[in-house]
Amino acid sequence: MSITAPKGTKDILPEEIFRWHKAQQTFADVCHMFGYEEIRIPTFEDTNLFQRGVGDTTDVVQKEMYTFEDKGGRSITLRPEGTAGVVRSYIEHGMGNLSGPVRLFYDITAFRYEKQQKGRYREFHQLGLEAFGATGPEIDAEIISVLDVFFKKMGLKSIKLCINSIGCPTCRKAYNEMLKDYFRPHVDTMCEDCRNRFEKNPLRMIDCKIDGEKDVVKNAPRLIDHLCDDCKDHFEALKSRLDNLGIAYSIDPNIVRGLDYYTRTVFEFVSENVGTQGTICGGGRYDGLVESVGGPSTPGIGFAMGVERFLLEAEAQGIPFEKPDYTKIYLAGMSDNAKDVVAKLCYDLRLNGVGCEQDLMGRAFRAQMKYAGKKNVPYLVVIGDDEIASGVVNVKKMEDGSQTEVKISELVEYCKTNL
Ligand code: ATP
Ligand code: MG
């Protein structure tokens, strides 16, 4: 029996990897422009970190984690997301002593035991960032504008930004009581998740994937209408900052985010084309998280974007991705002697940053030409004994067949400046 990739995982093959490079590089460039620096965190962490940092009542912790005991008897979990690990690192390295805001971005794989669907995998990729230390709405607007600039630089034509506020522990406590009173007469008719959430985290009943479409959920009181004055001011200030930047948004009172540690601002970028897997990116403020993971009380905010979902959306919108031509020139050697010259020229070209190829399969001349053609190599040089004797070769541009005479001794320099 042949072995295939595990369910929920995917190979990213050379014919698509350049799309990934483009998204990852553009994201890194945009983050750098905003003053964010990259952090790399471990693929696995102590299971306790996610229990505390993601939250015991979330689907991620309750149903989706890859948890195992290692040979030393430790409970280890493959990271289901990046925020908890970044927060752990922030605390462990005393980054609270740096002058704020401490701005970090990441490019990671994440693991969740989920039912595989289009845009939903068990191993997937996230591009995300976290900013620590700033309480004001300016940073909320800043991280949203990082995404806005990223999407524009990638050439996305449309994507919908939805924002909401889920308040602070004070306003949420009063609201949760109100929600419980509202749901109490209905809770028996609701799904098992909702019945559990009714006790532990009634706010999450609002985004239930099973009961969410029922009128009883749709008509529930909305937290956005019951914010305390400080939270209301924060939300209003965020809206006016987005208006000032010209970033369009709509308010979606149903975004509560699956994760417990969020406070105040929550947001999603949603595809206007795709259905249930249409959330490309989610984020928000988590002023309680650093403390709940054992650090000093520190405000924070961040987001994570699913790279698979972003690329699906980019494809749906017909965004062109150009495959870079790393190989600029093919050098064909016509004799054993010429092949040695070709091998040395290729070595020198590569040392000088020019991508090139030579025959490694013992192919005859015609077969070498066919190979170079199939690979779409834009320039070609043929070197035989005559060329070695005269010290001159023809550099042929495949696009129009034009040829330029170049001395072999000057070929590297010529390619460096002209190809
Ligand atoms: P969903 O409601 O779609 O399950 P989520 O709320 O669990 O999303 P987050 O934890 O906010 O997602 O993760 C941020 C982003 O990571 C999502 O918006 C999505 O683009 C991506 N993502 C999450 N889970 C998966 C997965 N299993 N496969 C691929 N991408 C994912
Ligand atoms: Mg999920």
Coordinates of N, CA and C and ligand atoms in Angstrom, one line a residue, residues 59-60 64 112 114 120 124 209 258 309, ligand 2:
D59 N -13.5 26.1 21.0 CA -13.4 24.9 20.2 C -12.0 24.5 20.0
V60 N -11.1 25.5 19.8 CA -9.7 25.1 19.5 C -9.2 24.2 20.6
E64 N -9.9 20.7 19.0 CA -9.0 20.7 17.8 C -7.5 20.6 18.0
R112 N -4.7 22.1 13.6 CA -5.9 21.9 14.3 C -6.6 20.7 13.7
E114 N -9.4 19.3 12.5 CA -10.7 19.8 12.0 C -11.1 18.9 10.8
R120 N -9.9 24.7 4.7 CA -9.9 24.3 6.1 C -9.0 23.0 6.2
F124 N -2.1 24.2 8.5 CA -2.3 25.3 7.7 C -1.3 26.4 8.1
K209 N -22.2 27.9 15.4 CA -22.3 27.5 14.0 C -23.6 26.7 13.7
G258 N -13.7 33.3 18.3 CA -13.8 32.1 19.1 C -13.0 32.2 20.4
R309 N -6.4 30.4 2.7 CA -7.7 31.1 2.4 C -7.4 32.4 1.6
Ligands
MG2 MG -12.0 27.5 13.7

